[in-house]
Tab-separated table of C-alpha atoms in Angstrom:
chain	number	residue	atom	x	y	z
M	1	MET	CA	128.217	69.145	134.276
M	2	LYS	CA	127.320	66.383	131.848
M	3	LYS	CA	124.759	68.652	130.125
M	4	ILE	CA	127.364	71.396	129.732
M	5	LEU	CA	129.832	68.997	128.117
M	6	ILE	CA	127.180	67.725	125.711
M	7	ALA	CA	126.260	71.288	124.741
M	8	LEU	CA	129.905	72.189	124.129
M	9	MET	CA	130.481	69.071	122.018
M	10	THR	CA	127.346	69.818	119.991
M	11	ALA	CA	128.520	73.399	119.343
M	12	VAL	CA	131.928	72.175	118.190
M	13	CYS	CA	130.329	69.623	115.848
M	14	LEU	CA	128.036	72.245	114.345
M	15	GLN	CA	130.962	74.588	113.768
M	16	THR	CA	133.126	71.968	112.099
M	17	SER	CA	130.330	70.579	109.928
M	18	ALA	CA	128.594	73.807	108.945
M	19	LYS	CA	127.598	73.801	105.288
M	20	VAL	CA	128.283	76.563	102.822
M	21	GLU	CA	125.075	78.594	102.604
M	22	MET	CA	124.110	81.484	100.380
M	23	PRO	CA	121.199	83.941	100.205
M	24	LYS	CA	118.204	82.515	98.333
M	25	MET	CA	118.783	84.503	95.128
M	26	PHE	CA	121.884	82.355	94.623
M	27	GLY	CA	120.251	79.100	93.652
M	28	ASP	CA	119.558	76.545	90.972
M	29	GLY	CA	118.361	78.127	87.750
M	30	MET	CA	119.763	81.583	88.482
M	31	VAL	CA	121.099	83.988	85.869
M	32	LEU	CA	124.468	85.680	86.381
M	33	GLN	CA	125.448	88.876	84.581
M	34	ARG	CA	127.519	88.132	81.505
M	35	GLU	CA	131.103	89.314	81.009
M	36	ALA	CA	131.380	90.744	84.499
M	37	ALA	CA	133.122	90.363	87.840
M	38	VAL	CA	130.153	88.755	89.605
M	39	ASN	CA	129.743	88.931	93.373
M	40	LEU	CA	129.047	85.735	95.304
M	41	TRP	CA	128.703	85.625	99.074
M	42	GLY	CA	127.387	83.547	101.938
M	43	THR	CA	128.343	81.784	105.161
M	44	ALA	CA	130.345	78.701	106.145
M	45	ARG	CA	132.508	77.562	109.064
M	46	LYS	CA	134.294	80.343	110.938
M	47	ASN	CA	137.822	81.098	109.766
M	48	ALA	CA	137.574	78.453	107.051
M	49	GLN	CA	138.555	78.320	103.403
M	50	VAL	CA	135.715	78.088	100.853
M	51	SER	CA	136.580	76.795	97.394
M	52	ILE	CA	134.435	77.913	94.465
M	53	THR	CA	134.699	76.143	91.115
M	54	THR	CA	132.956	77.582	88.044
M	55	LEU	CA	132.222	75.064	85.302
M	56	TRP	CA	132.291	77.537	82.406
M	57	ASP	CA	136.064	77.983	82.755
M	58	GLY	CA	137.063	75.250	85.210
M	59	LYS	CA	138.608	77.865	87.469
M	60	THR	CA	138.701	77.461	91.259
M	61	TYR	CA	138.593	80.476	93.541
M	62	SER	CA	139.321	80.499	97.257
M	63	ALA	CA	137.520	82.677	99.804
M	64	ARG	CA	138.327	82.946	103.530
M	65	THR	CA	135.493	83.242	106.026
M	66	ASP	CA	135.705	85.777	108.835
M	67	LYS	CA	135.094	85.279	112.539
M	68	ASP	CA	131.342	85.213	111.892
M	69	GLY	CA	131.617	82.686	109.070
M	70	ARG	CA	130.882	85.218	106.319
M	71	TRP	CA	132.688	85.151	102.988
M	72	HIS	CA	132.663	87.052	99.704
M	73	GLN	CA	134.206	86.308	96.340
M	74	THR	CA	134.020	87.665	92.808
M	75	VAL	CA	134.098	85.301	89.851
M	76	HIS	CA	134.482	86.236	86.210
M	77	THR	CA	131.704	85.305	83.830
M	78	PRO	CA	132.026	84.694	80.083
M	79	GLU	CA	129.753	85.775	77.247
M	80	ALA	CA	126.139	84.635	77.366
M	81	GLY	CA	125.513	80.915	77.583
M	82	GLY	CA	124.886	77.909	79.790
M	83	PRO	CA	123.623	75.982	81.563
M	84	TYR	CA	126.572	75.673	83.957
M	85	THR	CA	127.207	74.613	87.552
M	86	ILE	CA	129.097	76.188	90.430
M	87	THR	CA	130.476	73.991	93.199
M	88	LEU	CA	131.230	75.548	96.582
M	89	SER	CA	132.785	73.705	99.492
M	90	ASP	CA	134.542	74.044	102.830
M	91	GLY	CA	134.306	70.288	103.232
M	92	GLU	CA	130.743	69.397	102.272
M	93	PRO	CA	129.949	70.655	98.741
M	94	LEU	CA	127.089	72.901	97.695
M	95	VAL	CA	126.325	72.517	93.984
M	96	LEU	CA	124.348	75.194	92.156
M	97	LYS	CA	122.923	73.797	88.917
M	98	ASP	CA	121.365	75.007	85.668
M	99	ILE	CA	122.995	78.441	85.827
M	100	LEU	CA	122.707	80.733	82.821
M	101	ILE	CA	124.964	83.646	81.908
M	102	GLY	CA	123.107	86.600	80.442
M	103	GLU	CA	121.440	89.898	81.350
M	104	VAL	CA	120.143	90.536	84.883
M	105	TRP	CA	117.708	93.300	85.846
M	106	ILE	CA	116.176	94.306	89.186
M	107	CYS	CA	112.470	95.222	88.894
M	108	SER	CA	110.960	97.206	91.762
M	109	GLY	CA	108.102	99.482	92.779
M	110	GLN	CA	104.515	99.198	93.947
M	111	SER	CA	101.375	97.498	92.654
M	112	ASN	CA	101.790	98.316	88.974
M	113	MET	CA	105.132	96.523	89.067
M	114	GLU	CA	103.825	93.769	91.327
M	115	MET	CA	100.618	93.147	89.311
M	116	GLN	CA	100.880	89.619	87.954
M	117	MET	CA	100.052	88.445	84.463
M	118	LYS	CA	96.856	86.943	85.873
M	119	GLY	CA	95.876	90.426	87.057
M	120	PHE	CA	94.118	91.370	90.251
M	121	LYS	CA	90.538	90.357	91.052
M	122	GLY	CA	88.294	92.013	88.477
M	123	GLN	CA	91.338	93.787	87.010
M	124	PRO	CA	92.796	91.840	84.080
M	125	VAL	CA	96.006	92.422	82.150
M	126	GLU	CA	95.251	93.101	78.501
M	127	GLY	CA	96.279	90.232	76.216
M	128	ALA	CA	97.657	88.191	79.094
M	129	ILE	CA	95.804	84.948	78.344
M	130	ASN	CA	97.433	84.495	74.935
M	131	ASP	CA	100.790	85.803	76.120
M	132	VAL	CA	100.858	83.428	79.091
M	133	LEU	CA	100.022	80.462	76.869
M	134	GLN	CA	102.955	81.343	74.599
M	135	SER	CA	105.396	82.247	77.367
M	136	ARG	CA	107.484	79.071	77.608
M	137	ASP	CA	111.146	80.087	77.431
M	138	ASP	CA	113.917	78.194	79.212
M	139	ASP	CA	116.230	81.183	78.821
M	140	LEU	CA	113.940	83.644	80.609
M	141	ARG	CA	114.325	83.163	84.362
M	142	MET	CA	112.190	84.878	86.984
M	143	PHE	CA	112.704	85.429	90.712
M	144	THR	CA	110.022	87.065	92.873
M	145	VAL	CA	111.100	88.343	96.284
M	146	LYS	CA	108.448	87.438	98.838
M	147	ARG	CA	106.969	90.426	100.663
M	148	ASN	CA	108.954	91.197	103.801
M	149	SER	CA	108.699	94.322	105.952
M	150	GLN	CA	111.465	94.677	108.541
M	151	PHE	CA	112.580	97.152	111.202
M	152	ALA	CA	116.258	96.296	110.637
M	153	PRO	CA	118.139	95.069	107.541
M	154	VAL	CA	118.108	91.320	106.871
M	155	ASP	CA	120.568	89.239	104.848
M	156	THR	CA	118.404	87.012	102.673
M	157	VAL	CA	115.092	86.868	100.860
M	158	ASN	CA	112.484	84.191	100.214
M	159	GLY	CA	111.997	83.151	96.612
M	160	ALA	CA	113.220	80.793	93.889
M	161	TRP	CA	114.387	81.046	90.296
M	162	LEU	CA	111.788	79.760	87.829
M	163	LYS	CA	111.858	79.188	84.091
M	164	ALA	CA	109.172	80.974	82.105
M	165	THR	CA	106.267	78.602	81.514
M	166	PRO	CA	102.531	79.282	81.358
M	167	ALA	CA	102.206	78.212	85.005
M	168	THR	CA	105.070	80.365	86.315
M	169	THR	CA	104.523	83.371	84.050
M	170	ARG	CA	100.895	83.656	85.129
M	171	ASP	CA	102.040	84.446	88.675
M	172	PHE	CA	104.888	86.769	87.697
M	173	SER	CA	104.971	90.561	87.377
M	174	ALA	CA	103.381	91.558	84.067
M	175	THR	CA	105.461	94.719	83.591
M	176	ALA	CA	108.669	92.803	84.310
M	177	TYR	CA	107.664	89.884	82.089
M	178	TYR	CA	106.974	92.085	79.054
M	179	PHE	CA	110.258	93.903	79.683
M	180	GLY	CA	112.189	90.626	79.814
M	181	ARG	CA	110.390	89.136	76.826
M	182	MET	CA	111.403	92.092	74.666
M	183	LEU	CA	115.030	91.830	75.773
M	184	ARG	CA	115.001	88.104	74.966
M	185	ARG	CA	113.610	88.690	71.485
M	186	VAL	CA	116.042	91.450	70.538
M	187	LEU	CA	119.244	90.421	72.335
M	188	ASP	CA	118.792	86.648	72.015
M	189	VAL	CA	120.638	85.984	75.293
M	190	PRO	CA	119.396	84.594	78.626
M	191	VAL	CA	117.607	87.144	80.798
M	192	GLY	CA	117.135	87.055	84.560
M	193	LEU	CA	114.532	89.229	86.285
M	194	ILE	CA	114.446	89.787	90.052
M	195	VAL	CA	111.202	91.432	91.173
M	196	ALA	CA	111.108	93.182	94.548
M	197	SER	CA	107.824	95.068	94.749
M	198	TRP	CA	104.869	95.601	97.071
M	199	GLY	CA	101.504	97.102	96.144
M	200	GLY	CA	100.778	100.467	97.732
M	201	SER	CA	104.370	100.949	98.831
M	202	ALA	CA	105.796	104.424	99.315
M	203	CYS	CA	109.084	105.530	97.821
M	204	GLU	CA	110.223	106.199	101.403
M	205	ALA	CA	109.852	102.519	102.258
M	206	TRP	CA	112.614	101.624	99.761
M	207	MET	CA	115.144	104.032	101.294
M	208	THR	CA	117.456	104.109	104.303
M	209	ALA	CA	117.154	106.454	107.255
M	210	ASP	CA	120.335	108.267	106.181
M	211	TRP	CA	118.959	109.022	102.722
M	212	LEU	CA	115.704	110.288	104.216
M	213	ARG	CA	117.273	112.828	106.556
M	214	ALA	CA	116.796	115.453	103.845
M	215	PHE	CA	113.019	114.845	104.045
M	216	PRO	CA	111.853	115.753	107.568
M	217	ASP	CA	108.259	114.679	106.894
M	218	ALA	CA	109.443	111.069	106.561
M	219	LYS	CA	108.951	109.565	109.994
M	220	ILE	CA	111.736	107.052	110.550
M	221	PRO	CA	110.675	104.232	112.893
M	222	GLN	CA	112.714	104.176	116.084
M	223	THR	CA	111.294	100.891	117.339
M	224	PRO	CA	109.305	98.040	115.729
M	225	ASP	CA	106.189	99.488	117.350
M	226	ASP	CA	106.586	102.594	115.180
M	227	ILE	CA	105.842	100.579	112.042
M	228	LYS	CA	102.242	101.567	111.376
M	229	SER	CA	102.196	100.322	107.783
M	230	LYS	CA	104.106	97.323	106.458
M	231	ASN	CA	104.596	98.841	103.029
M	232	ARG	CA	104.505	102.607	103.574
M	233	THR	CA	106.602	103.172	106.693
M	234	PRO	CA	110.019	104.559	105.745
M	235	THR	CA	112.933	102.058	105.472
M	236	VAL	CA	110.948	98.841	106.033
M	237	LEU	CA	111.060	97.479	102.472
M	238	TYR	CA	114.642	98.529	101.956
M	239	ASN	CA	115.446	96.479	105.068
M	240	GLY	CA	113.376	93.428	104.236
M	241	MET	CA	113.448	93.163	100.444
M	242	LEU	CA	116.168	95.319	98.898
M	243	HIS	CA	119.083	95.136	101.329
M	244	PRO	CA	119.613	91.387	100.774
M	245	LEU	CA	119.857	91.929	97.001
M	246	ILE	CA	122.387	94.748	97.078
M	247	GLY	CA	125.587	93.583	95.443
M	248	TYR	CA	123.952	90.960	93.219
M	249	THR	CA	125.716	91.812	89.978
M	250	MET	CA	123.213	93.059	87.419
M	251	ARG	CA	122.842	95.321	84.408
M	252	GLY	CA	120.315	97.813	85.745
M	253	VAL	CA	116.975	98.601	87.392
M	254	ILE	CA	113.433	99.200	86.182
M	255	TRP	CA	111.017	100.987	88.511
M	256	TYR	CA	107.233	101.547	88.468
M	257	GLN	CA	106.100	103.484	91.526
M	258	GLY	CA	104.677	106.852	92.474
M	259	GLU	CA	100.948	106.420	92.967
M	260	ASP	CA	101.281	106.314	96.766
M	261	ASN	CA	103.342	109.515	96.697
M	262	VAL	CA	100.745	111.571	94.809
M	263	PRO	CA	99.590	113.379	97.999
M	264	ARG	CA	103.271	114.149	98.767
M	265	TYR	CA	104.182	115.064	95.186
M	266	ALA	CA	106.246	118.176	95.997
M	267	THR	CA	109.307	116.226	97.185
M	268	TYR	CA	109.150	113.300	94.774
M	269	ALA	CA	111.777	114.393	92.241
M	270	ASP	CA	114.312	115.008	94.986
M	271	MET	CA	113.317	111.843	96.819
M	272	LEU	CA	113.515	109.478	93.859
M	273	SER	CA	116.809	111.067	92.791
M	274	THR	CA	118.151	110.508	96.310
M	275	MET	CA	116.951	106.899	96.276
M	276	ILE	CA	118.656	106.203	92.941
M	277	ARG	CA	121.931	107.697	94.144
M	278	GLY	CA	121.654	105.672	97.348
M	279	TRP	CA	121.064	102.396	95.533
M	280	ARG	CA	123.982	103.116	93.207
M	281	SER	CA	126.295	103.969	96.080
M	282	GLU	CA	125.525	100.742	97.913
M	283	TRP	CA	125.573	98.504	94.835
M	284	GLN	CA	129.012	99.826	93.859
M	285	GLN	CA	128.363	99.254	90.156
M	286	GLY	CA	128.727	102.871	89.150
M	287	ASP	CA	125.819	104.766	87.597
M	288	PHE	CA	123.956	101.692	86.432
M	289	PRO	CA	120.896	102.276	84.193
M	290	PHE	CA	117.702	103.257	86.000
M	291	TYR	CA	114.572	103.297	83.835
M	292	TYR	CA	111.172	104.084	85.281
M	293	CYS	CA	107.514	104.433	84.308
M	294	GLN	CA	105.667	107.674	84.676
M	295	ILE	CA	102.414	106.864	86.473
M	296	ALA	CA	99.511	106.503	84.066
M	297	PRO	CA	96.473	108.812	84.128
M	298	TYR	CA	93.683	107.850	86.541
M	299	ASP	CA	90.881	109.753	88.273
M	300	TYR	CA	92.292	110.016	91.803
M	301	ASP	CA	89.123	111.772	92.950
M	302	LEU	CA	87.596	108.290	93.006
M	303	ILE	CA	89.666	107.584	96.120
M	304	ASP	CA	89.044	111.049	97.594
M	305	TRP	CA	92.639	112.218	97.356
M	306	HIS	CA	91.669	115.508	95.673
M	307	VAL	CA	95.213	116.015	94.407
M	308	ASN	CA	96.102	116.571	90.769
M	309	SER	CA	98.322	113.614	89.933
M	310	ALA	CA	99.757	115.554	86.987
M	311	LEU	CA	101.872	117.270	89.632
M	312	LEU	CA	103.448	113.923	90.504
M	313	ARG	CA	103.951	113.133	86.812
M	314	GLU	CA	105.670	116.513	86.508
M	315	GLN	CA	108.015	115.574	89.348
M	316	GLN	CA	108.781	112.260	87.697
M	317	ALA	CA	109.632	113.995	84.435
M	318	LYS	CA	112.234	116.083	86.268
M	319	VAL	CA	114.148	113.067	87.523
M	320	GLU	CA	115.683	112.102	84.183
M	321	THR	CA	117.115	115.630	83.948
M	322	MET	CA	118.565	115.336	87.468
M	323	VAL	CA	120.033	111.830	87.419
M	324	PRO	CA	122.554	110.574	84.845
M	325	ASN	CA	121.819	107.335	82.998
M	326	SER	CA	118.119	107.453	83.826
M	327	ALA	CA	115.087	107.753	81.565
M	328	MET	CA	111.308	107.792	81.845
M	329	ALA	CA	108.733	105.781	79.917
M	330	VAL	CA	105.635	107.917	79.322
M	331	LEU	CA	102.238	106.192	79.707
M	332	MET	CA	99.812	109.009	78.845
M	333	ASP	CA	98.003	106.715	76.394
M	334	ALA	CA	97.927	103.656	78.651
M	335	GLY	CA	95.898	104.730	81.673
M	336	LEU	CA	92.468	103.739	82.948
M	337	GLU	CA	90.057	106.431	84.114
M	338	TYR	CA	88.348	104.265	86.727
M	339	GLY	CA	91.257	102.016	87.684
M	340	ILE	CA	94.636	102.736	89.276
M	341	HIS	CA	95.973	99.504	87.744
M	342	PRO	CA	96.020	100.012	83.959
M	343	ARG	CA	95.523	96.919	81.824
M	344	LYS	CA	98.206	97.728	79.260
M	345	LYS	CA	101.148	96.256	81.109
M	346	ASN	CA	102.651	95.209	77.774
M	347	VAL	CA	102.956	98.912	76.930
M	348	ALA	CA	104.721	99.669	80.218
M	349	GLY	CA	107.131	96.739	80.006
M	350	GLU	CA	107.953	97.172	76.347
M	351	ARG	CA	108.569	100.906	76.662
M	352	LEU	CA	110.983	100.251	79.510
M	353	ALA	CA	112.648	97.670	77.273
M	354	MET	CA	112.895	100.234	74.449
M	355	LEU	CA	114.800	102.541	76.777
M	356	ALA	CA	117.154	99.740	77.796
M	357	LEU	CA	117.708	98.504	74.253
M	358	SER	CA	118.464	101.986	72.976
M	359	LYS	CA	120.424	103.520	75.837
M	360	THR	CA	122.096	100.501	77.452
M	361	TYR	CA	122.533	98.082	74.572
M	362	GLY	CA	123.031	100.601	71.765
M	363	ILE	CA	120.332	99.252	69.445
M	364	GLY	CA	119.664	101.816	66.726
M	365	GLY	CA	116.382	102.841	65.149
M	366	ILE	CA	114.430	103.172	68.405
M	367	PRO	CA	112.348	106.376	68.766
M	368	GLU	CA	112.617	108.786	71.687
M	369	PHE	CA	109.979	110.347	73.909
M	370	ALA	CA	109.664	113.995	72.870
M	371	ARG	CA	109.783	116.385	75.818
M	372	TYR	CA	108.434	119.878	76.475
M	373	GLU	CA	111.254	122.387	76.003
M	374	GLY	CA	109.819	125.907	76.147
M	375	MET	CA	107.199	128.413	75.051
M	376	GLU	CA	107.024	131.792	73.356
M	377	ILE	CA	104.130	134.181	72.791
M	378	GLN	CA	103.161	135.452	69.344
M	379	GLY	CA	100.371	137.989	69.855
M	380	ASP	CA	97.339	136.102	71.161
M	381	THR	CA	98.922	132.685	70.503
M	382	ALA	CA	101.222	130.581	72.654
M	383	VAL	CA	103.791	128.527	70.742
M	384	VAL	CA	105.078	125.451	72.542
M	385	ARG	CA	108.250	123.734	71.356
M	386	PHE	CA	109.695	120.293	72.060
M	387	GLU	CA	113.083	118.660	72.207
M	388	ARG	CA	113.968	115.125	71.069
M	389	SER	CA	111.391	115.570	68.299
M	390	LYS	CA	113.220	115.047	65.022
M	391	GLU	CA	110.172	113.352	63.488
M	392	TRP	CA	107.912	116.232	64.618
M	393	VAL	CA	104.969	115.939	66.971
M	394	TYR	CA	101.406	115.124	65.933
M	395	PHE	CA	97.918	114.409	67.255
M	396	ASP	CA	96.958	110.771	66.899
M	397	ARG	CA	93.194	111.346	66.735
M	398	GLY	CA	92.824	114.117	64.201
M	399	THR	CA	94.342	117.506	63.495
M	400	THR	CA	93.684	119.134	66.868
M	401	SER	CA	93.368	118.371	70.589
M	402	ARG	CA	90.951	119.189	73.397
M	403	LEU	CA	93.569	118.654	76.115
M	404	PHE	CA	95.214	122.093	75.954
M	405	GLU	CA	94.371	124.977	78.292
M	406	ILE	CA	95.640	128.545	78.213
M	407	ALA	CA	95.727	131.368	80.775
M	408	GLY	CA	96.576	135.054	81.036
M	409	ASP	CA	97.903	137.111	83.937
M	410	ASP	CA	94.778	136.326	85.970
M	411	ARG	CA	95.920	132.669	86.096
M	412	VAL	CA	92.511	131.429	85.030
M	413	PHE	CA	92.774	128.581	82.533
M	414	TYR	CA	90.366	128.231	79.624
M	415	PRO	CA	90.103	125.372	77.142
M	416	ALA	CA	91.936	126.278	73.969
M	417	ASP	CA	89.635	127.153	71.060
M	418	LYS	CA	92.245	126.424	68.458
M	419	VAL	CA	95.245	124.113	68.598
M	420	TRP	CA	97.393	123.219	65.608
M	421	ILE	CA	100.850	121.873	64.822
M	422	GLU	CA	103.657	123.022	62.585
M	423	ARG	CA	106.674	120.702	62.622
M	424	ASN	CA	107.625	120.313	66.302
M	425	ARG	CA	105.651	123.334	67.488
M	426	VAL	CA	102.149	123.351	68.943
M	427	TYR	CA	100.172	126.598	68.554
M	428	VAL	CA	97.528	127.296	71.214
M	429	LYS	CA	94.970	130.097	71.474
M	430	SER	CA	91.634	130.950	73.093
M	431	ASN	CA	89.195	133.761	72.324
M	432	GLN	CA	88.926	134.340	76.099
M	433	VAL	CA	92.669	134.925	76.578
M	434	LYS	CA	93.951	137.862	74.563
M	435	LYS	CA	97.400	137.973	76.220
M	436	PRO	CA	98.406	134.427	77.079
M	437	VAL	CA	101.162	133.706	79.583
M	438	ALA	CA	100.786	129.990	80.304
M	439	VAL	CA	99.737	126.734	78.636
M	440	ARG	CA	98.934	123.309	80.047
M	441	TYR	CA	98.544	119.988	78.256
M	442	ALA	CA	96.618	117.075	79.780
M	443	PHE	CA	97.461	118.523	83.187
M	444	ARG	CA	94.787	116.701	85.125
M	445	ASN	CA	94.234	113.392	86.870
M	446	TRP	CA	92.615	111.623	83.971
M	447	ALA	CA	93.449	112.295	80.343
M	448	ASP	CA	93.811	110.049	77.337
M	449	GLY	CA	96.903	111.606	75.827
M	450	ASP	CA	96.751	112.460	72.137
M	451	LEU	CA	100.035	114.316	71.541
M	452	PHE	CA	102.664	111.970	70.095
M	453	HIS	CA	106.088	111.817	68.526
M	454	ASP	CA	107.207	108.896	66.385
M	455	GLY	CA	104.608	106.564	67.885
M	456	LEU	CA	105.263	107.525	71.500
M	457	PRO	CA	103.158	109.816	73.716
M	458	VAL	CA	104.352	113.145	75.085
M	459	SER	CA	104.054	113.640	78.837
M	460	SER	CA	101.516	116.003	80.336
M	461	PHE	CA	103.172	119.357	81.061
M	462	ARG	CA	102.648	122.949	82.062
M	463	THR	CA	104.624	126.051	81.197
M	464	ASP	CA	103.895	127.785	84.514
M	465	GLU	CA	105.019	127.082	88.065
M	466	TRP	CA	101.984	128.450	89.840
M	467	GLU	CA	100.926	126.896	93.093
M	468	GLU	CA	97.891	124.665	92.832
């Protein structure tokens, strides 16, 4: 009886003295989205009142906890600035310090998003040594979500907000860092980057079971024992790494993923589009910007996949035509023939930043990625035209290209004998194809793209839809 009384008294004490707690991404040094109704949430005593005081305006908000001790409150943020504090209390205060108000972006994907500035073993990031040494910036804050694969959704993540310094930048995502650095330089406001990525992860792993019902080949785990891969099994990274972040008020998302889905390329456009719509629905921030990298060229035969990765790149190119407020950064000139982790992470990050600066922030003077639009036949010559090509297309290594192929009705492709450009048209012909019906450009695993528009590469493409 005495033990029961002690246990009851202990439970009552814990309930009455419970501290206000919040998921780890709400912490000292965090960045909150400027000029927004920002979501805050956490736990405290059951059926208690939580007061929230924001230093930037001296305003106090009041949130009521439910029967499980959970609470949620929106606070209004000013224009960019800081540092500030937020004090939360239901008796014992929780003080969050050194908070900046600025631009917040979620950065997700697989290894080419995860790859740190220090690189992987034997796989360096180009220019990273100098860039790391010069990376100190108190107004660039970085949060890396620790890897976590889960059968069911969890409510928090492991990680901490860090200021950009040589020591912290070295261990941070290179693609995300270069993206954030460009935003800092152009916008001159604080920037917060939250990286949730895992090398080798499948797109399916970042989705819910409901979203994946349209894709019967995705095997949803029914029990924890069904999780055969921590980063490829459907739903597990959504549960462990993304679900806790959903609702954290931000500007948009950058995404670098697709390599793992090369063998399953046929469904990728529909799958990524479904994932984007799912994230947007759950975040409840409308059609927030979603900018993504097209996977860079690499010889996938080196890992015995024997699949033409240009087919996956083709699927990725479709997504921006299917999903509003999305855009793709082309990396045809930034690949590595013998390495799936290209060194030019500055190119990836800065091109994503160009998309954001132009399309989200309205900065003028930024070029666009020209895109294949259509083809017509003039005798023995195929004429390929492009859209978004006001400055006309060109070859960056001479007056012609060796990356074009042409085929007739027999569907046999031959290297083009002659390729030339007039304005935003590319003319393609081969002495072996008298009546051309289809053209392909750089439509192979590895190619060092040479077709450009206004300093930016054009994606690999094909004019046919023939089965491989």
